[in-house]
Amino acid sequence: MEHLTRVLFDIFLIFASAKLLGELFERFRQPAVVGEVLAGLLLGPYLLGIVPHSPVYEGIAEIGVIFLLFTVGLETKPSDILKVGVVASKVGLLGILLPFVLGFGLIAYLGHPTLEALFIGTALVATSVGITARVLGDMGLIQEIESRIILGAAVIDDIIGMILLAVVSSLGEGALSWVRITLVAVEAIAFTLFLGLVGSRVINRYGRWIERIKTPQAPLVFSILICLGLSALSSAIGMAAIIGAFMAGMVLAEFSEGYHLVEKAEAIYAFLVPFFFFVMGSHINLAVMASGEIIWLALVITVLAVVGKLVGCGIGALSLGRSGALIVGVGMVPRGEVGIIVAMLGLRLHAIPESMYALVIFMSVVTTLAVPPVLRVLFRERLQTREQATIWTAREKAG
Amino acid sequence: MEHLTRVLFDIFLIFASAKLLGELFERFRQPAVVGEVLAGLLLGPYLLGIVPHSPVYEGIAEIGVIFLLFTVGLETKPSDILKVGVVASKVGLLGILLPFVLGFGLIAYLGHPTLEALFIGTALVATSVGITARVLGDMGLIQEIESRIILGAAVIDDIIGMILLAVVSSLGEGALSWVRITLVAVEAIAFTLFLGLVGSRVINRYGRWIERIKTPQAPLVFSILICLGLSALSSAIGMAAIIGAFMAGMVLAEFSEGYHLVEKAEAIYAFLVPFFFFVMGSHINLAVMASGEIIWLALVITVLAVVGKLVGCGIGALSLGRSGALIVGVGMVPRGEVGIIVAMLGLRLHAIPESMYALVIFMSVVTTLAVPPVLRVLFRERLQTREQATIWTAREKAG
């Protein structure tokens, strides 16, 4: 029982510290996710050593990240991607190309292995839809034209980012060859397209039979089954498990609306996801960052990550005018959890060393922390107009 | 990555098989929980050997059972216990005394160690509130006088059962002495009373500050924190973790109503609890049941479990008349998860051997399986009257 008590206390400590630091960051108008990673860094084995590494917490964290991507997927309807149109596609594609080329180029130029350079390039690619959406939502700006383009582009960017991740992570398991890259890319694109086009149609058409199931919470149980099944499947065919989880969510996005699935998934999310970020933080070994070279490299990579998105996405959105393009560029900068997930995968596959992992975390945290205040300034005028409009509407109603 | 794929497939298999067999049992109007245990028995290492034992699944199962008891607690208001009054208390107390004395007496008489006899006696004690309530709810009979007494008595029986469990499980960790028993009982009762009387008042009075917390899902996060904290605490002071989880739920029962916590807890429940019953089933080693003596003992224990509740609770409810007393007696028979939890604890503490564990599972499954059809027959007349009344009401409205 000694052991069980220890595990229970650890679980309590992980959840409590992640939520406490998350709340602290929210109070300072910063993303909670940074606080959760920090909790793991502080309490984990490399700093205070209060919570050890354990397969139990890694397992819970893995289920947590699966639910994170599943929930993001649930809010991403395939039809939404089609609606946002040409601008979002341009923003998404250019915003992927530039950071990838810059990151890959720098690391390859410095003489690191090709696989390592590919992982760093991929880690620079994916904008964190969750963080971007949360910032825009908190500011009440989801309906702005720039916001809709950011969200649409982030979805495209997420999908391509995941295909890239699929390619890179399966490369991590075998020898590098262009035939293999092409094969894996085709496999990943086929898997994604098949689920996106056929999967959601099948679910939307035949999903109603779920009402004949007697199990309580049948729609939720059915969705979790699809999520776990596709996660295991995509892991088995050499892609990351989270890609399956995201696709499961997207396939279920329209079906879920009739059954309040998002609310239910969010309850599970609220419980399990902090374990993921805590465990991520607990793997940051600051000692490997101690060398001057790595610190410089981290700063350079972070600058490239910011410039890559700002310029790439900005060019893609030039049709909105300079101010609109700037907002879109800034909104696409945060990397958040997706960069961390890529780095974690690279670390597990021994494709990148601990120092590169710490570097990606640094880049993710800085880009995520920097964006909310800048976005606030850029949107300030719009917010003031909005407030004025609200006051007028209220006056009209009162009069 | 091989290892991760394996874990993901196991998690999918555990959830899928538990839910599939659960659904099958529901179709045959049997409790789903029996199907979930069966899934673990079948796929676990002792039979088909598809899903191995692993600290990861045991960890998820432990969190699952904590959420099970937490959710039961959330639906148990301290004030409800006071309302149901004298009959429920008599039913609860007599329904505990008789099965405990019968179970303890038989095992001690057969020459087994005192601690083992205490564990078996305790495993016979606790009616499964969840199963009883679910059967009554499914039949639309929650408002019947017998139903309310059954639910009230089940709550009292649950609390006393948990105090007993606390006493017995802490005895499992040290030498047996009456001083120690008294100390532990006082500790358990003090912990229970303090939380029940002071805890819920404090929460109800000061709980509203939660609305000033910025973290999303703050009330849920707050409740999970209390649940995990009290679980770890009760484990640390030598009681079972689930007692803390149940008390956490009860303390939050009134607070939770304003925040739809039950719905959210039920979503987490739907995901995690099947892991618990699967893991429980995976620990049943049928081979140890192969000896004739154990099979006879299992049958005798099961008969004692049924007779103990039927007679004990029946006598307690005699004021309802013979038919009412019979319904209450039958309704209190299912042991379900609580018996299994006690046995699991005993197994972990090496207080009971594997054969006794299998025996308690047998008793729990049989008492749980037997009750729904019998209750249906006993309530049939009432149901017919109800249908007639519904038809009349419908006619009146139509006319």
PDB file of N, CA, C and O in Angstrom, chain A residues 86-120:
ATOM      1  N   VAL A  86      -9.205  30.380 -50.481  1.00  0.00           N
ATOM      2  CA  VAL A  86      -7.890  30.537 -51.090  1.00  0.00           C
ATOM      3  C   VAL A  86      -6.883  31.202 -50.155  1.00  0.00           C
ATOM      4  O   VAL A  86      -5.740  30.744 -50.023  1.00  0.00           O
ATOM      5  N   VAL A  87      -7.299  32.281 -49.499  1.00  0.00           N
ATOM      6  CA  VAL A  87      -6.359  33.017 -48.647  1.00  0.00           C
ATOM      7  C   VAL A  87      -5.799  32.123 -47.550  1.00  0.00           C
ATOM      8  O   VAL A  87      -4.584  32.061 -47.322  1.00  0.00           O
ATOM      9  N   ALA A  88      -6.699  31.400 -46.865  1.00  0.00           N
ATOM     10  CA  ALA A  88      -6.256  30.532 -45.777  1.00  0.00           C
ATOM     11  C   ALA A  88      -5.265  29.484 -46.285  1.00  0.00           C
ATOM     12  O   ALA A  88      -4.279  29.175 -45.600  1.00  0.00           O
ATOM     13  N   SER A  89      -5.512  28.936 -47.464  1.00  0.00           N
ATOM     14  CA  SER A  89      -4.589  27.939 -48.016  1.00  0.00           C
ATOM     15  C   SER A  89      -3.222  28.557 -48.267  1.00  0.00           C
ATOM     16  O   SER A  89      -2.189  27.964 -47.937  1.00  0.00           O
ATOM     17  N   LYS A  90      -3.224  29.761 -48.864  1.00  0.00           N
ATOM     18  CA  LYS A  90      -1.940  30.426 -49.125  1.00  0.00           C
ATOM     19  C   LYS A  90      -1.205  30.690 -47.816  1.00  0.00           C
ATOM     20  O   LYS A  90      -0.006  30.414 -47.694  1.00  0.00           O
ATOM     21  N   VAL A  91      -1.944  31.225 -46.818  1.00  0.00           N
ATOM     22  CA  VAL A  91      -1.332  31.500 -45.513  1.00  0.00           C
ATOM     23  C   VAL A  91      -0.768  30.222 -44.915  1.00  0.00           C
ATOM     24  O   VAL A  91       0.382  30.180 -44.447  1.00  0.00           O
ATOM     25  N   GLY A  92      -1.586  29.150 -44.951  1.00  0.00           N
ATOM     26  CA  GLY A  92      -1.161  27.876 -44.370  1.00  0.00           C
ATOM     27  C   GLY A  92       0.084  27.333 -45.045  1.00  0.00           C
ATOM     28  O   GLY A  92       1.064  26.986 -44.378  1.00  0.00           O
ATOM     29  N   LEU A  93       0.076  27.291 -46.388  1.00  0.00           N
ATOM     30  CA  LEU A  93       1.189  26.670 -47.112  1.00  0.00           C
ATOM     31  C   LEU A  93       2.480  27.463 -46.985  1.00  0.00           C
ATOM     32  O   LEU A  93       3.535  26.905 -46.674  1.00  0.00           O
ATOM     33  N   LEU A  94       2.402  28.799 -47.200  1.00  0.00           N
ATOM     34  CA  LEU A  94       3.615  29.615 -47.081  1.00  0.00           C
ATOM     35  C   LEU A  94       4.129  29.605 -45.649  1.00  0.00           C
ATOM     36  O   LEU A  94       5.346  29.625 -45.416  1.00  0.00           O
ATOM     37  N   GLY A  95       3.185  29.551 -44.675  1.00  0.00           N
ATOM     38  CA  GLY A  95       3.575  29.540 -43.260  1.00  0.00           C
ATOM     39  C   GLY A  95       4.216  28.231 -42.843  1.00  0.00           C
ATOM     40  O   GLY A  95       4.807  28.130 -41.765  1.00  0.00           O
ATOM     41  N   ILE A  96       4.080  27.214 -43.667  1.00  0.00           N
ATOM     42  CA  ILE A  96       4.752  25.946 -43.389  1.00  0.00           C
ATOM     43  C   ILE A  96       6.103  25.914 -44.085  1.00  0.00           C
ATOM     44  O   ILE A  96       7.114  25.535 -43.501  1.00  0.00           O
ATOM     45  N   LEU A  97       6.072  26.323 -45.346  1.00  0.00           N
ATOM     46  CA  LEU A  97       7.273  26.232 -46.181  1.00  0.00           C
ATOM     47  C   LEU A  97       8.443  26.987 -45.567  1.00  0.00           C
ATOM     48  O   LEU A  97       9.535  26.434 -45.374  1.00  0.00           O
ATOM     49  N   LEU A  98       8.234  28.276 -45.253  1.00  0.00           N
ATOM     50  CA  LEU A  98       9.330  29.118 -44.815  1.00  0.00           C
ATOM     51  C   LEU A  98       9.968  28.625 -43.507  1.00  0.00           C
ATOM     52  O   LEU A  98      11.195  28.436 -43.456  1.00  0.00           O
ATOM     53  N   PRO A  99       9.179  28.395 -42.419  1.00  0.00           N
ATOM     54  CA  PRO A  99       9.816  27.932 -41.178  1.00  0.00           C
ATOM     55  C   PRO A  99      10.528  26.593 -41.359  1.00  0.00           C
ATOM     56  O   PRO A  99      11.607  26.384 -40.817  1.00  0.00           O
ATOM     57  N   PHE A 100       9.917  25.683 -42.164  1.00  0.00           N
ATOM     58  CA  PHE A 100      10.545  24.377 -42.359  1.00  0.00           C
ATOM     59  C   PHE A 100      11.901  24.528 -43.039  1.00  0.00           C
ATOM     60  O   PHE A 100      12.903  23.981 -42.581  1.00  0.00           O
ATOM     61  N   VAL A 101      11.910  25.312 -44.131  1.00  0.00           N
ATOM     62  CA  VAL A 101      13.158  25.512 -44.878  1.00  0.00           C
ATOM     63  C   VAL A 101      14.203  26.186 -43.993  1.00  0.00           C
ATOM     64  O   VAL A 101      15.371  25.759 -43.940  1.00  0.00           O
ATOM     65  N   LEU A 102      13.790  27.211 -43.236  1.00  0.00           N
ATOM     66  CA  LEU A 102      14.735  27.931 -42.367  1.00  0.00           C
ATOM     67  C   LEU A 102      15.300  27.004 -41.294  1.00  0.00           C
ATOM     68  O   LEU A 102      16.514  26.951 -41.079  1.00  0.00           O
ATOM     69  N   GLY A 103      14.411  26.251 -40.611  1.00  0.00           N
ATOM     70  CA  GLY A 103      14.855  25.374 -39.525  1.00  0.00           C
ATOM     71  C   GLY A 103      15.719  24.248 -40.031  1.00  0.00           C
ATOM     72  O   GLY A 103      16.825  23.995 -39.524  1.00  0.00           O
ATOM     73  N   PHE A 104      15.228  23.558 -41.071  1.00  0.00           N
ATOM     74  CA  PHE A 104      15.986  22.449 -41.655  1.00  0.00           C
ATOM     75  C   PHE A 104      17.332  22.948 -42.168  1.00  0.00           C
ATOM     76  O   PHE A 104      18.379  22.350 -41.890  1.00  0.00           O
ATOM     77  N   GLY A 105      17.279  24.085 -42.886  1.00  0.00           N
ATOM     78  CA  GLY A 105      18.493  24.631 -43.480  1.00  0.00           C
ATOM     79  C   GLY A 105      19.552  24.949 -42.443  1.00  0.00           C
ATOM     80  O   GLY A 105      20.711  24.534 -42.587  1.00  0.00           O
ATOM     81  N   LEU A 106      19.153  25.637 -41.388  1.00  0.00           N
ATOM     82  CA  LEU A 106      20.128  26.034 -40.367  1.00  0.00           C
ATOM     83  C   LEU A 106      20.792  24.811 -39.729  1.00  0.00           C
ATOM     84  O   LEU A 106      22.024  24.734 -39.643  1.00  0.00           O
ATOM     85  N   ILE A 107      19.960  23.862 -39.293  1.00  0.00           N
ATOM     86  CA  ILE A 107      20.504  22.702 -38.575  1.00  0.00           C
ATOM     87  C   ILE A 107      21.368  21.837 -39.494  1.00  0.00           C
ATOM     88  O   ILE A 107      22.425  21.330 -39.086  1.00  0.00           O
ATOM     89  N   ALA A 108      20.915  21.666 -40.749  1.00  0.00           N
ATOM     90  CA  ALA A 108      21.717  20.896 -41.704  1.00  0.00           C
ATOM     91  C   ALA A 108      23.024  21.631 -42.000  1.00  0.00           C
ATOM     92  O   ALA A 108      24.097  21.027 -42.061  1.00  0.00           O
ATOM     93  N   TYR A 109      22.942  22.974 -42.147  1.00  0.00           N
ATOM     94  CA  TYR A 109      24.124  23.797 -42.423  1.00  0.00           C
ATOM     95  C   TYR A 109      25.153  23.666 -41.312  1.00  0.00           C
ATOM     96  O   TYR A 109      26.362  23.648 -41.551  1.00  0.00           O
ATOM     97  N   LEU A 110      24.641  23.532 -40.037  1.00  0.00           N
ATOM     98  CA  LEU A 110      25.549  23.420 -38.893  1.00  0.00           C
ATOM     99  C   LEU A 110      26.160  22.030 -38.793  1.00  0.00           C
ATOM    100  O   LEU A 110      26.912  21.740 -37.866  1.00  0.00           O
ATOM    101  N   GLY A 111      25.801  21.130 -39.736  1.00  0.00           N
ATOM    102  CA  GLY A 111      26.445  19.829 -39.779  1.00  0.00           C
ATOM    103  C   GLY A 111      25.779  18.742 -38.945  1.00  0.00           C
ATOM    104  O   GLY A 111      26.353  17.667 -38.760  1.00  0.00           O
ATOM    105  N   HIS A 112      24.557  19.019 -38.438  1.00  0.00           N
ATOM    106  CA  HIS A 112      23.855  17.971 -37.682  1.00  0.00           C
ATOM    107  C   HIS A 112      23.303  16.932 -38.652  1.00  0.00           C
ATOM    108  O   HIS A 112      23.181  17.191 -39.853  1.00  0.00           O
ATOM    109  N   PRO A 113      22.922  15.722 -38.151  1.00  0.00           N
ATOM    110  CA  PRO A 113      22.374  14.694 -39.049  1.00  0.00           C
ATOM    111  C   PRO A 113      21.101  15.177 -39.744  1.00  0.00           C
ATOM    112  O   PRO A 113      20.349  15.992 -39.185  1.00  0.00           O
ATOM    113  N   THR A 114      20.841  14.661 -40.956  1.00  0.00           N
ATOM    114  CA  THR A 114      19.673  15.072 -41.737  1.00  0.00           C
ATOM    115  C   THR A 114      18.374  14.842 -40.961  1.00  0.00           C
ATOM    116  O   THR A 114      17.472  15.692 -40.961  1.00  0.00           O
ATOM    117  N   LEU A 115      18.256  13.676 -40.290  1.00  0.00           N
ATOM    118  CA  LEU A 115      17.027  13.360 -39.562  1.00  0.00           C
ATOM    119  C   LEU A 115      16.766  14.393 -38.468  1.00  0.00           C
ATOM    120  O   LEU A 115      15.628  14.854 -38.275  1.00  0.00           O
ATOM    121  N   GLU A 116      17.827  14.794 -37.767  1.00  0.00           N
ATOM    122  CA  GLU A 116      17.702  15.797 -36.716  1.00  0.00           C
ATOM    123  C   GLU A 116      17.215  17.116 -37.315  1.00  0.00           C
ATOM    124  O   GLU A 116      16.300  17.759 -36.782  1.00  0.00           O
ATOM    125  N   ALA A 117      17.799  17.490 -38.469  1.00  0.00           N
ATOM    126  CA  ALA A 117      17.394  18.735 -39.134  1.00  0.00           C
ATOM    127  C   ALA A 117      15.933  18.666 -39.571  1.00  0.00           C
ATOM    128  O   ALA A 117      15.180  19.640 -39.436  1.00  0.00           O
ATOM    129  N   LEU A 118      15.502  17.474 -40.057  1.00  0.00           N
ATOM    130  CA  LEU A 118      14.103  17.299 -40.450  1.00  0.00           C
ATOM    131  C   LEU A 118      13.166  17.476 -39.260  1.00  0.00           C
ATOM    132  O   LEU A 118      12.109  18.110 -39.360  1.00  0.00           O
ATOM    133  N   PHE A 119      13.550  16.904 -38.105  1.00  0.00           N
ATOM    134  CA  PHE A 119      12.712  17.020 -36.909  1.00  0.00           C
ATOM    135  C   PHE A 119      12.592  18.470 -36.457  1.00  0.00           C
ATOM    136  O   PHE A 119      11.509  18.939 -36.116  1.00  0.00           O
ATOM    137  N   ILE A 120      13.713  19.196 -36.450  1.00  0.00           N
ATOM    138  CA  ILE A 120      13.673  20.590 -36.011  1.00  0.00           C
ATOM    139  C   ILE A 120      12.826  21.407 -36.997  1.00  0.00           C
ATOM    140  O   ILE A 120      11.981  22.218 -36.589  1.00  0.00           O
TER     141      ILE A 120
END
